[in-house]
CSV table of C-alpha atoms and ligand atoms in Angstrom, one decimal:
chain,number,residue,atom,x,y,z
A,7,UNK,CA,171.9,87.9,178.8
A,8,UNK,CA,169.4,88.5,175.6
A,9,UNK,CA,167.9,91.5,174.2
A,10,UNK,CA,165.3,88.9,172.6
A,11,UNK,CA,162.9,86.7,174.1
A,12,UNK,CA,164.3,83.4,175.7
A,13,UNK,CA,162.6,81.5,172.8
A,14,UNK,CA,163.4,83.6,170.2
A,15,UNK,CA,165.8,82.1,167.1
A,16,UNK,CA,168.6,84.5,166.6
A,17,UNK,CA,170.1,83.0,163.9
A,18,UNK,CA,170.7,85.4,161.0
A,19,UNK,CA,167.7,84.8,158.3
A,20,UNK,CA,169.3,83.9,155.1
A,21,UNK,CA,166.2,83.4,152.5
A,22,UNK,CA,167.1,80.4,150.1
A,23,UNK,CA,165.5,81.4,147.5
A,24,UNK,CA,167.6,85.5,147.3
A,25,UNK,CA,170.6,83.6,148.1
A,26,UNK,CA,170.2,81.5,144.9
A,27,UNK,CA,168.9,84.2,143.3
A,28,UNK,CA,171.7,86.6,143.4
A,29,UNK,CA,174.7,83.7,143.0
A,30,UNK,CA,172.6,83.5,139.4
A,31,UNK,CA,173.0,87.4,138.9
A,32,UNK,CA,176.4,87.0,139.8
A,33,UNK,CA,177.0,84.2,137.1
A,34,UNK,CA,174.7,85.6,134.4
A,35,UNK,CA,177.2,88.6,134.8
A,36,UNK,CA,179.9,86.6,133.3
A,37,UNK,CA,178.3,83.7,131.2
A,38,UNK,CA,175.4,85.6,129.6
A,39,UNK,CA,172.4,83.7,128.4
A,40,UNK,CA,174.2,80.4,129.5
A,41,UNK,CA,172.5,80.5,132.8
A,42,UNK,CA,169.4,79.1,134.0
A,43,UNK,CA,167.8,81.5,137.0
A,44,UNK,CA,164.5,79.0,137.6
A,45,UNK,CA,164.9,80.6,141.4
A,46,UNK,CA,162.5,83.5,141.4
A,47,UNK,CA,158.7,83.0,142.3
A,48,UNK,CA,157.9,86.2,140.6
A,49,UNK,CA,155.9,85.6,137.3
A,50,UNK,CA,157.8,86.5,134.0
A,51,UNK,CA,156.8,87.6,131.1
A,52,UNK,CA,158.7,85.6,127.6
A,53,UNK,CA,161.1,88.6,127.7
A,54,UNK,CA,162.5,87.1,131.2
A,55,UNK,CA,161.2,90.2,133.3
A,56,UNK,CA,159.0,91.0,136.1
A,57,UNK,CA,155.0,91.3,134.7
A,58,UNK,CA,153.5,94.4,135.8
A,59,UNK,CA,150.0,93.9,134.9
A,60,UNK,CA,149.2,97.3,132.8
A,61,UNK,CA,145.4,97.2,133.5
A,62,UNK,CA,146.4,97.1,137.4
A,63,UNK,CA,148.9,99.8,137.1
A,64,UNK,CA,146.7,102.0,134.9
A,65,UNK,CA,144.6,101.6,137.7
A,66,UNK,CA,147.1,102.9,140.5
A,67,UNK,CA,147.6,105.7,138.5
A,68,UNK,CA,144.1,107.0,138.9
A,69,UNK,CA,143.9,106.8,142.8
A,70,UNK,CA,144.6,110.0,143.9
A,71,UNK,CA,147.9,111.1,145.8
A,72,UNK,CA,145.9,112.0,149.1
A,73,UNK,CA,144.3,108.7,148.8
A,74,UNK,CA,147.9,106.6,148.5
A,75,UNK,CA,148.9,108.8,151.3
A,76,UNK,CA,146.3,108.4,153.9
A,77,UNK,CA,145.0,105.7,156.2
A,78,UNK,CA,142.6,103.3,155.3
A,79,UNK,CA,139.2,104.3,157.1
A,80,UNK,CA,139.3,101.1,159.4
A,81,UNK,CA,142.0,98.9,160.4
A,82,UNK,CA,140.4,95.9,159.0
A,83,UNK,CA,140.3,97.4,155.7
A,84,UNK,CA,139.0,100.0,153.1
A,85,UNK,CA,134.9,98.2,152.7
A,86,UNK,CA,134.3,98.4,149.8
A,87,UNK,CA,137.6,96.4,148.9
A,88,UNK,CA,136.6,94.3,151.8
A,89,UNK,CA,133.5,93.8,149.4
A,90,UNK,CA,135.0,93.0,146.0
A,91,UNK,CA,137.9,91.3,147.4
A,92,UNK,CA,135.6,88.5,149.6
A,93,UNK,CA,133.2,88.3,146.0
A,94,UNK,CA,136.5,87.9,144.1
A,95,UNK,CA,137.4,85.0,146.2
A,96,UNK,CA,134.5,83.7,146.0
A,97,UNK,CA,133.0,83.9,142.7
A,98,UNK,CA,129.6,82.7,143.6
A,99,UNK,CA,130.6,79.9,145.6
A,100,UNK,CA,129.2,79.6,149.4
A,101,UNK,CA,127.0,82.3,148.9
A,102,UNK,CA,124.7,80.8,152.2
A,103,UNK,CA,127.9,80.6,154.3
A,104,UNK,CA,128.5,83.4,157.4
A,105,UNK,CA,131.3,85.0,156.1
A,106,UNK,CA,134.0,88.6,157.4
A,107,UNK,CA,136.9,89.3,155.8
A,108,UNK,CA,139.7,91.5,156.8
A,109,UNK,CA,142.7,93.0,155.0
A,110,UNK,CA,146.3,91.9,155.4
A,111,UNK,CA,149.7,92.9,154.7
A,112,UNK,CA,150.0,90.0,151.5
A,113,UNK,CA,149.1,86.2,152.1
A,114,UNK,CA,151.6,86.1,154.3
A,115,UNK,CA,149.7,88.9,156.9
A,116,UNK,CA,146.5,86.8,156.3
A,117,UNK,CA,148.4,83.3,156.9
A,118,UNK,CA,150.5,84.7,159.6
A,119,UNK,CA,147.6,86.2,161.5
A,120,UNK,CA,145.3,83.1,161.6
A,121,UNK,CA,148.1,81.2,163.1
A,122,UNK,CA,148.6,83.4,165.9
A,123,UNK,CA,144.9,83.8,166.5
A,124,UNK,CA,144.2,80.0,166.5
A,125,UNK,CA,147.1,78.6,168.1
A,126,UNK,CA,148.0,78.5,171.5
A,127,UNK,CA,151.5,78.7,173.3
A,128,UNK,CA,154.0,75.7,171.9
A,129,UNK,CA,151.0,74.0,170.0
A,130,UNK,CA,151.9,72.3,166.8
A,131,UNK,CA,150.3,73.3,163.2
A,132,UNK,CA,149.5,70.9,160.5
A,133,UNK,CA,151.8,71.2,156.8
A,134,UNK,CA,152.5,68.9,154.5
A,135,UNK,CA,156.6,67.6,153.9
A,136,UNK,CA,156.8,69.6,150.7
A,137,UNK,CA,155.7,73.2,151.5
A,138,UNK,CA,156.5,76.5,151.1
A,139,UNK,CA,159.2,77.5,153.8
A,140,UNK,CA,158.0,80.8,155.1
A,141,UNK,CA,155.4,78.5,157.4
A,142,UNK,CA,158.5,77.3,159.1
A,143,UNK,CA,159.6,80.4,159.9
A,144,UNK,CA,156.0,81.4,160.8
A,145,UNK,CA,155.7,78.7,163.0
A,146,UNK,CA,159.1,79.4,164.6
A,147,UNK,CA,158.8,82.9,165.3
A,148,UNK,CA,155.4,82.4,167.1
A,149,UNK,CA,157.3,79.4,169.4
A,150,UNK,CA,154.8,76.8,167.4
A,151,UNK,CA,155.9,73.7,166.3
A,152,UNK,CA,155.6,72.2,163.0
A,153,UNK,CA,153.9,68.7,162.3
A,154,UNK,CA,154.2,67.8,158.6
A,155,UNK,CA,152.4,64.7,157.4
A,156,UNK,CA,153.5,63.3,154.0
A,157,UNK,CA,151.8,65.2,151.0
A,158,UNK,CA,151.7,62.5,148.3
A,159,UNK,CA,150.8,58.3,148.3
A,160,UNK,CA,151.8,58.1,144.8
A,161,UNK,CA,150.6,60.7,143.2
A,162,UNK,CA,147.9,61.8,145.3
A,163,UNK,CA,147.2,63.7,148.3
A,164,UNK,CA,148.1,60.8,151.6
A,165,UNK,CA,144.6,61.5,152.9
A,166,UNK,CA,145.3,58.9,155.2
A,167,UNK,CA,148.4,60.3,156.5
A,168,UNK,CA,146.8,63.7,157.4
A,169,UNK,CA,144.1,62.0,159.2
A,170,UNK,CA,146.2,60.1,161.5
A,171,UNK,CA,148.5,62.8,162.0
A,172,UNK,CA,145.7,65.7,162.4
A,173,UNK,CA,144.0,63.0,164.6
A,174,UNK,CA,147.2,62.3,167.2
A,175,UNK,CA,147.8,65.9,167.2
A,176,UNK,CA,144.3,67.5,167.8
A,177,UNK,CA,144.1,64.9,170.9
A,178,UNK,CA,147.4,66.1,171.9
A,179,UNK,CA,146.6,69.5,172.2
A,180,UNK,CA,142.4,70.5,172.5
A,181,UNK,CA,142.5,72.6,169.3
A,182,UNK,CA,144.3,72.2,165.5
A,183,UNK,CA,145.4,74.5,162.9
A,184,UNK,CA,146.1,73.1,159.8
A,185,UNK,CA,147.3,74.6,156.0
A,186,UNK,CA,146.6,73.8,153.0
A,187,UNK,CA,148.1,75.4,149.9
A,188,UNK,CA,145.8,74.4,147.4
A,189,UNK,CA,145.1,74.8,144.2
A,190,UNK,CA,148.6,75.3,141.9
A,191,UNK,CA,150.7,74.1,145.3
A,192,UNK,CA,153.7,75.7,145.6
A,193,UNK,CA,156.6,73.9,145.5
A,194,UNK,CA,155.0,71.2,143.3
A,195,UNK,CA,151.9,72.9,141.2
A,196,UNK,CA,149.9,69.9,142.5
A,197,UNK,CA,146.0,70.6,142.8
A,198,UNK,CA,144.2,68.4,145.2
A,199,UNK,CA,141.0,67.0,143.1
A,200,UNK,CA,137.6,67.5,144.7
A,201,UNK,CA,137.2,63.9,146.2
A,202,UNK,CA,140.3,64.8,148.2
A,203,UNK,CA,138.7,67.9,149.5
A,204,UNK,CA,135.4,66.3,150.2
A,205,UNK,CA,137.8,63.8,152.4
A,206,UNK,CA,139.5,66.8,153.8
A,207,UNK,CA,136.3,67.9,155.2
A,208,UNK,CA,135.0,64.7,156.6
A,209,UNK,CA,138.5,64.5,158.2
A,210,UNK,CA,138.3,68.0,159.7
A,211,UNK,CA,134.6,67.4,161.1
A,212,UNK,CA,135.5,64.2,162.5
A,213,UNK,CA,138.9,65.5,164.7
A,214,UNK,CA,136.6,68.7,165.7
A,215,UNK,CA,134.9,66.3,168.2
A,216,UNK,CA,138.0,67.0,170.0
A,217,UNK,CA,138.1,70.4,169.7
A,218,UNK,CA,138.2,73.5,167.5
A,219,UNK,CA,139.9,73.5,164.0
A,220,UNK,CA,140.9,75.6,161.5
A,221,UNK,CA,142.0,75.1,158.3
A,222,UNK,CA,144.2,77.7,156.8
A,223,UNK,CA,143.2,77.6,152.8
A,224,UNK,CA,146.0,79.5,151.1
A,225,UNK,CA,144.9,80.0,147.6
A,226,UNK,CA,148.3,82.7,146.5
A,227,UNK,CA,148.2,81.1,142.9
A,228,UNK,CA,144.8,80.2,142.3
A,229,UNK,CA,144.2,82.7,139.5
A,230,UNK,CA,147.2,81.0,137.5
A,231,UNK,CA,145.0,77.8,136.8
A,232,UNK,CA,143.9,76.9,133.4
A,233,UNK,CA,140.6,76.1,134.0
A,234,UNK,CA,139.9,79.7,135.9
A,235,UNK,CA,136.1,78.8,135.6
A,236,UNK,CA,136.3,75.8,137.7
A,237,UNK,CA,139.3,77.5,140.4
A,238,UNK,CA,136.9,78.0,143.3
A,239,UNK,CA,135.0,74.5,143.2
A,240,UNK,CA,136.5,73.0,146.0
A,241,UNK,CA,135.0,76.0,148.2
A,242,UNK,CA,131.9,74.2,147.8
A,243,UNK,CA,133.5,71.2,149.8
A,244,UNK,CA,133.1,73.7,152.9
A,245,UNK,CA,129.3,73.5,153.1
A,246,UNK,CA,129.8,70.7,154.5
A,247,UNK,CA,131.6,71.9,158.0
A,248,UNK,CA,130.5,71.3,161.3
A,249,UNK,CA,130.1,74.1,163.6
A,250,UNK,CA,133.6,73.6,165.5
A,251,UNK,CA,135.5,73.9,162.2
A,252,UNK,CA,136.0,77.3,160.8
A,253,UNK,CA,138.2,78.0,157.0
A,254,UNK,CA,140.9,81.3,156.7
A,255,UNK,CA,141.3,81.7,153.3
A,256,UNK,CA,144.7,83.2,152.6
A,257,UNK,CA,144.5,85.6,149.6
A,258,UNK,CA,147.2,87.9,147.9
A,259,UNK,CA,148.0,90.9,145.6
A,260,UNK,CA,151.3,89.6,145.2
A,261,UNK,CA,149.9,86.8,143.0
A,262,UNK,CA,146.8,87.9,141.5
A,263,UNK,CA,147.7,91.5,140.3
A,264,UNK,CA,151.3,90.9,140.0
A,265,UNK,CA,151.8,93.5,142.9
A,266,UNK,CA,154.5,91.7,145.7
A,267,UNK,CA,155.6,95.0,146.8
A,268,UNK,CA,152.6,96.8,147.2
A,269,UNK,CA,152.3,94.1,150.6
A,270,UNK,CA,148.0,93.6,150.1
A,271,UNK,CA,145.9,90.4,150.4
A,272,UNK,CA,143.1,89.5,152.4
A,273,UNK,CA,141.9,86.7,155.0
A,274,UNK,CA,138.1,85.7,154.4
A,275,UNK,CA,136.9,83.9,157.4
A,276,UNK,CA,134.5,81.3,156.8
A,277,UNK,CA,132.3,78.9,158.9
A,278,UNK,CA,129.0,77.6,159.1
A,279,UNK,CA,129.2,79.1,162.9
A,280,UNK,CA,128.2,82.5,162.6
A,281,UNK,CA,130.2,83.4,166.3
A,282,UNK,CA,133.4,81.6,165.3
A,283,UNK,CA,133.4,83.9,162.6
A,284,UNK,CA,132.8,87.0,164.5
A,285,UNK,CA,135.4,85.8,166.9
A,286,UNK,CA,138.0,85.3,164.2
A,287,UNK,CA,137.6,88.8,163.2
A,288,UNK,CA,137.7,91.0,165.9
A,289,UNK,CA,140.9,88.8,167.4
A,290,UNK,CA,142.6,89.2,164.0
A,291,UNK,CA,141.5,92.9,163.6
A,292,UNK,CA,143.9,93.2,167.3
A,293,UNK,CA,146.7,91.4,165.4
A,294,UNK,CA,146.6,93.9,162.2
A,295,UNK,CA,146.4,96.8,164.3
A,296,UNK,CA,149.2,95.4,166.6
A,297,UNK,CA,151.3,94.5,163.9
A,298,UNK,CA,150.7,96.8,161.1
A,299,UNK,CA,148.2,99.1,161.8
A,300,UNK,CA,146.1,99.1,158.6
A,301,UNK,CA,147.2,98.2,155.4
A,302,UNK,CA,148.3,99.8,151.8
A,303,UNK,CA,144.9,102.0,151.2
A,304,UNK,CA,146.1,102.9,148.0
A,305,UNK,CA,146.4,99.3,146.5
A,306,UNK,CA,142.7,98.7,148.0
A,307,UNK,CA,141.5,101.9,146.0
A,308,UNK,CA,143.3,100.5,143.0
A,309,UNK,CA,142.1,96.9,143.7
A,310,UNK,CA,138.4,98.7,143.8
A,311,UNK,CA,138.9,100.7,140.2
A,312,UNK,CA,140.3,97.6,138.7
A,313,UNK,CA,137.3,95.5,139.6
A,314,UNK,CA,134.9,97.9,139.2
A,315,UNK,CA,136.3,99.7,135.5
A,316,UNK,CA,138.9,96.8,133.8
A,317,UNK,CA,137.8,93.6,135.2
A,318,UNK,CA,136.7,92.1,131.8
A,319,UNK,CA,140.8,93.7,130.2
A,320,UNK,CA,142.7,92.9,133.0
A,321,UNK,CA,141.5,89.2,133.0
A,322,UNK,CA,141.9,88.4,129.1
A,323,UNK,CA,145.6,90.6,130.3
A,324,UNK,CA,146.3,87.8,132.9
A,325,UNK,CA,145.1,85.4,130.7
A,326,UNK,CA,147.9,85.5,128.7
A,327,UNK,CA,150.5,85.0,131.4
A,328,UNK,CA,148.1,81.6,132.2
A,329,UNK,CA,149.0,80.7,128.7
A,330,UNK,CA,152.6,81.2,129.0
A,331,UNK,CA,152.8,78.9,132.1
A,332,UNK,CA,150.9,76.2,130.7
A,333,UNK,CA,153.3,76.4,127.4
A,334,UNK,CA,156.9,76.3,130.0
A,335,UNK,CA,154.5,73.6,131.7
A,336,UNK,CA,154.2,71.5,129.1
A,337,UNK,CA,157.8,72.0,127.9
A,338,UNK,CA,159.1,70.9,130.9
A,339,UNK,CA,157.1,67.9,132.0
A,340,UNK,CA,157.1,66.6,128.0
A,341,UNK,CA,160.3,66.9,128.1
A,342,UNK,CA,161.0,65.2,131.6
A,343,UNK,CA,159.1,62.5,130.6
A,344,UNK,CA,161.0,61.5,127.6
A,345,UNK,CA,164.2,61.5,129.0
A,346,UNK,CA,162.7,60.0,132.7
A,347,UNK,CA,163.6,63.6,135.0
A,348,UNK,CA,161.3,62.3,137.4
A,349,UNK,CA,158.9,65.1,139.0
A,350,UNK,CA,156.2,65.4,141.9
A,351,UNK,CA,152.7,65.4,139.9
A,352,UNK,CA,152.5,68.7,138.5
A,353,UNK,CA,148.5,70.1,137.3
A,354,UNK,CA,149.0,73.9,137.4
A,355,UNK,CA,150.9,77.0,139.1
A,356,UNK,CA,154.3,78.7,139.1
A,357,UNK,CA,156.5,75.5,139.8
A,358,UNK,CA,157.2,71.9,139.2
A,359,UNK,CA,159.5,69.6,141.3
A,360,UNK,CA,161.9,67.3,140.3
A,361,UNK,CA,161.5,64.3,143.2
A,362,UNK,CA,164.9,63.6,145.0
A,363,UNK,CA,164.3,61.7,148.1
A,364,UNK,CA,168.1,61.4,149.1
A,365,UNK,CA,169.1,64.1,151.1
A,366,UNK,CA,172.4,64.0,150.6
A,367,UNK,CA,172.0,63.8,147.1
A,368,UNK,CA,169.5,66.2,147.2
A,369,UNK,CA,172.3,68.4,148.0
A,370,UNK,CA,175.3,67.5,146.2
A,371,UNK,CA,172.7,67.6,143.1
A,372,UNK,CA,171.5,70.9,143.7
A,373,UNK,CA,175.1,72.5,144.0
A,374,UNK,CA,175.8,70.2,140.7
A,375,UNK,CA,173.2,72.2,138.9
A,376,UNK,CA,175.2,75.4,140.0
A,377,UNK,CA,178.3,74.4,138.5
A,378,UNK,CA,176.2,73.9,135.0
A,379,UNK,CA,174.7,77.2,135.3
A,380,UNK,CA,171.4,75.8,136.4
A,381,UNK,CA,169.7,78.1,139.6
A,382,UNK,CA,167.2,76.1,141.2
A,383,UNK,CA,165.5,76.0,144.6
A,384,UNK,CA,166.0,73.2,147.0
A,385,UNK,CA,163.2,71.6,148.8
A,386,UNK,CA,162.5,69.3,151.2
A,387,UNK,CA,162.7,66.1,148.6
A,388,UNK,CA,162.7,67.9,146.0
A,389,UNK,CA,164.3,70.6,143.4
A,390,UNK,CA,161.9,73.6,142.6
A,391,UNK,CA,161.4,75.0,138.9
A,392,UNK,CA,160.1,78.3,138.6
A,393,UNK,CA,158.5,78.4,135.3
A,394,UNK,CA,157.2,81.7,136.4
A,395,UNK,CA,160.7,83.0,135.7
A,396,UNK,CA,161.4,81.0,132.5
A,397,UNK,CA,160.6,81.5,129.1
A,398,UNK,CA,159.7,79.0,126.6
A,399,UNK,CA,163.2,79.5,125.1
A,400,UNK,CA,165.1,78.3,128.9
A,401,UNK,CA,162.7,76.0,129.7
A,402,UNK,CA,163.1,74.1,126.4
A,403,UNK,CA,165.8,71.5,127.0
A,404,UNK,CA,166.2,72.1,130.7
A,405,UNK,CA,164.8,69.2,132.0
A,406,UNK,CA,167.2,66.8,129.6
A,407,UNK,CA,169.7,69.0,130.8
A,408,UNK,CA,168.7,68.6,134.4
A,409,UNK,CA,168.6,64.7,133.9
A,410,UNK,CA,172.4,64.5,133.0
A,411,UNK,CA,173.3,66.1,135.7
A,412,UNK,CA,171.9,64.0,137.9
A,413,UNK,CA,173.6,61.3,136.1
A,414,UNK,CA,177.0,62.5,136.5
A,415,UNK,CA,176.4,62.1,140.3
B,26,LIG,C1,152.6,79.4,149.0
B,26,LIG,C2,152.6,80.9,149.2
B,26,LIG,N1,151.7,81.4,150.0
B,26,LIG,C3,151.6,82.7,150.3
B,26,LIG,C4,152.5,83.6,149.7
B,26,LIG,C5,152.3,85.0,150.1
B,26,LIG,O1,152.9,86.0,149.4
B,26,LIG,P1,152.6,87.5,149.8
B,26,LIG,O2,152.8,87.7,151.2
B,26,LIG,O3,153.5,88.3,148.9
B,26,LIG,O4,151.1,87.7,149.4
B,26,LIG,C6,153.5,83.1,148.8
B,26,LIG,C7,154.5,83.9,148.2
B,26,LIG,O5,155.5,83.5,147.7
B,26,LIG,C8,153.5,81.7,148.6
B,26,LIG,O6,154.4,81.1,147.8
């Protein structure tokens, strides 16, 4: 007999990526600067420590203690960083669209919420083969299934995978939830160009002749791309939806303000039906209150100071960080190139990913790169880089070293 639900997985949760983590503490204790910990998905500044973005914690500081400590005024979150959060999504983009947004414990509340609300019982969700793992265990927890399509045909998005996959699947089941982690993909930093969103949306209208969809836009690293200015244009693709076809973006804290404890993003639900909107809402309203309650109201307060007092500071602030990824970015791939580490097409973000196919060598490799004091994440096909834990100093050489690994396999 079970104290959990017959479905449930009872197997202990062991997270990958603090496993690896802590076997590189471990190591680092005895061999020093020898080791490589490209695990972490926290950003880094050059000195190899956490960034703690000074304009966003000057920020905290002024929201008062009685504000920290009490409840937000609604469960779906404080309005006006409802407000500023939907306009910082945004950025001018979709302006015309019916739009509701409502606050979440991190991306992972607002990614976690639109699946249950969309899904029903046993119904499988759309995710690409390379993808971050939490969906799995997402999917898992709320007895869903997984369907993963193959993210790249060379080295772009398979459009033509996702739509005969989406297609079989939608006429499977009367409804489809999809997610897309796009731009600065994590595990590979790919960003899909506009033509493949513009073929995203045509897919998406087309299937929704069988029934509703919703696509799941998880944006976590957006504000890490290079071209910041031009980071929300594929929003634009969404004017184009058809009525049974609604968006949840998937925003975070974590990410943006450097802030993964604090536990705050937002889901901004999107469509150019005004009632699937309002019916998104109110049934993901029920799961924050069911779940959560309401969210961190200090870290909206501070969220609504930062916006409203630093906004210009903390962005040339960020900025910087942007510059340090591109600089381990181009280290790396340069680098990989010339000594032919071969690597999933990499445009922006926290990672890259060296391609490995071969499972089994994916795993002997991996545990190779242990033994040369190399911590790295495995992936499905793939080995993840965090360059948002690296500095220029450890990335340098890394991939060469990486290479020779692989060739003493
Ligand atoms: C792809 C992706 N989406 C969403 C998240 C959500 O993070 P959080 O729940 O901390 O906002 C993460 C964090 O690692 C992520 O990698």
């Amino acid at each position: 007999m079970n104290f959990t639900n017959d479905n449930a997985n009872r197997t202990p949760l062991v997270d990958n990526v603090f496993r690896i983590a802590s076997l590189a503490k471990e190591d680092a204790k005895i061999n020093g600067d020898l080791v490589i910990n490209a695990t972490i998905g926290s950003l880094c500044g050059e000195d190899g420590k956490l960034a703690a973005l000074k304009t966003v914690y000057d920020s905290f500081r002024e929201v008062p203690d009685r504000v920290k400590a009490g409840y937000a005024p609604a469960i779906k979150g404080d309005p006006q960083y409802l407000r500023l959060v939907k306009d910082w999504i945004l950025q001018g983009h979709l302006c015309a669209m019916p739009n509701a947004a409502v606050a979440t414990a991190g991306g992972t509340g607002a990614i976690s919420a639109a699946i249950s609300a969309t899904t029903n019982d046993s119904d499988a969700v759309l995710i690409p083969d390379i993808a971050w793992g939490s969906y799995k265990i997402m999917l898992n927890y709320f007895h869903l299934k997984a369907e993963s399509y193959p993210l790249f045909k060379g080295n772009s998005f398979d459009t033509e995978s996702f739509e005969r996959i989406a297609g079989e699947t939608i006429r499977k089941q009367g409804r489809l939830t999809v997610v897309i982690n796009d731009p600065c993909q994590n595990p590979t930093g790919y960003c899909m160009t506009r033509g493949e969103w513009d073929k995203i949306v045509e897919i998406l209208n087309r299937i929704s002749e069988n029934g509703p969809v919703t696509l799941i836009n998880d944006i976590a690293y957006i504000d890490y791309m290079k071209d910041l200015a031009h980071s929300r244009d594929h929003f634009d693709a969404f004017e184009k939806l058809g009525q049974n076809v609604a968006v949840v973006v998937a925003f975070s804290c974590s990410k943006s303000l450097t802030a993964y404890g604090m536990r705050l993003g937002a889901a901004l639900l999107l469509s150019n039906n005004k009632d699937a909107v309002k019916e998104l809402e109110s049934v993901m309203e029920r799961y924050c209150r069911s779940v959560w309650s309401n969210v961190n109201n200090g870290f909206m307060n501070t969220f609504t100071i930062l916006m409203n007092k630093r906004r210009d500071e903390y962005l040339a602030e960020k900025a910087q960080y942007i510059k340090y990824l591109a600089k381990r970015a181009e280290i790396f791939t340069k680098e990989a190139d010339a000594c032919g580490l071969e690597y999933y097409p990499y445009k922006d973000g926290f990672f890259v990913t060296v391609k490995v196919e071969d499972p089994a060598f994916l795993s002997t490799y991996h545990e190779k790169l242990m033994e040369h004091h190399i911590y790295t994440v495995k992936v499905n096909k793939g080995i993840r880089v965090g360059l948002c834990s690296l500095s220029e100093k450890t990335a340098s050489g890394l991939a060469e070293a990486m290479k020779k690994v692989a060739e003493e396999i």
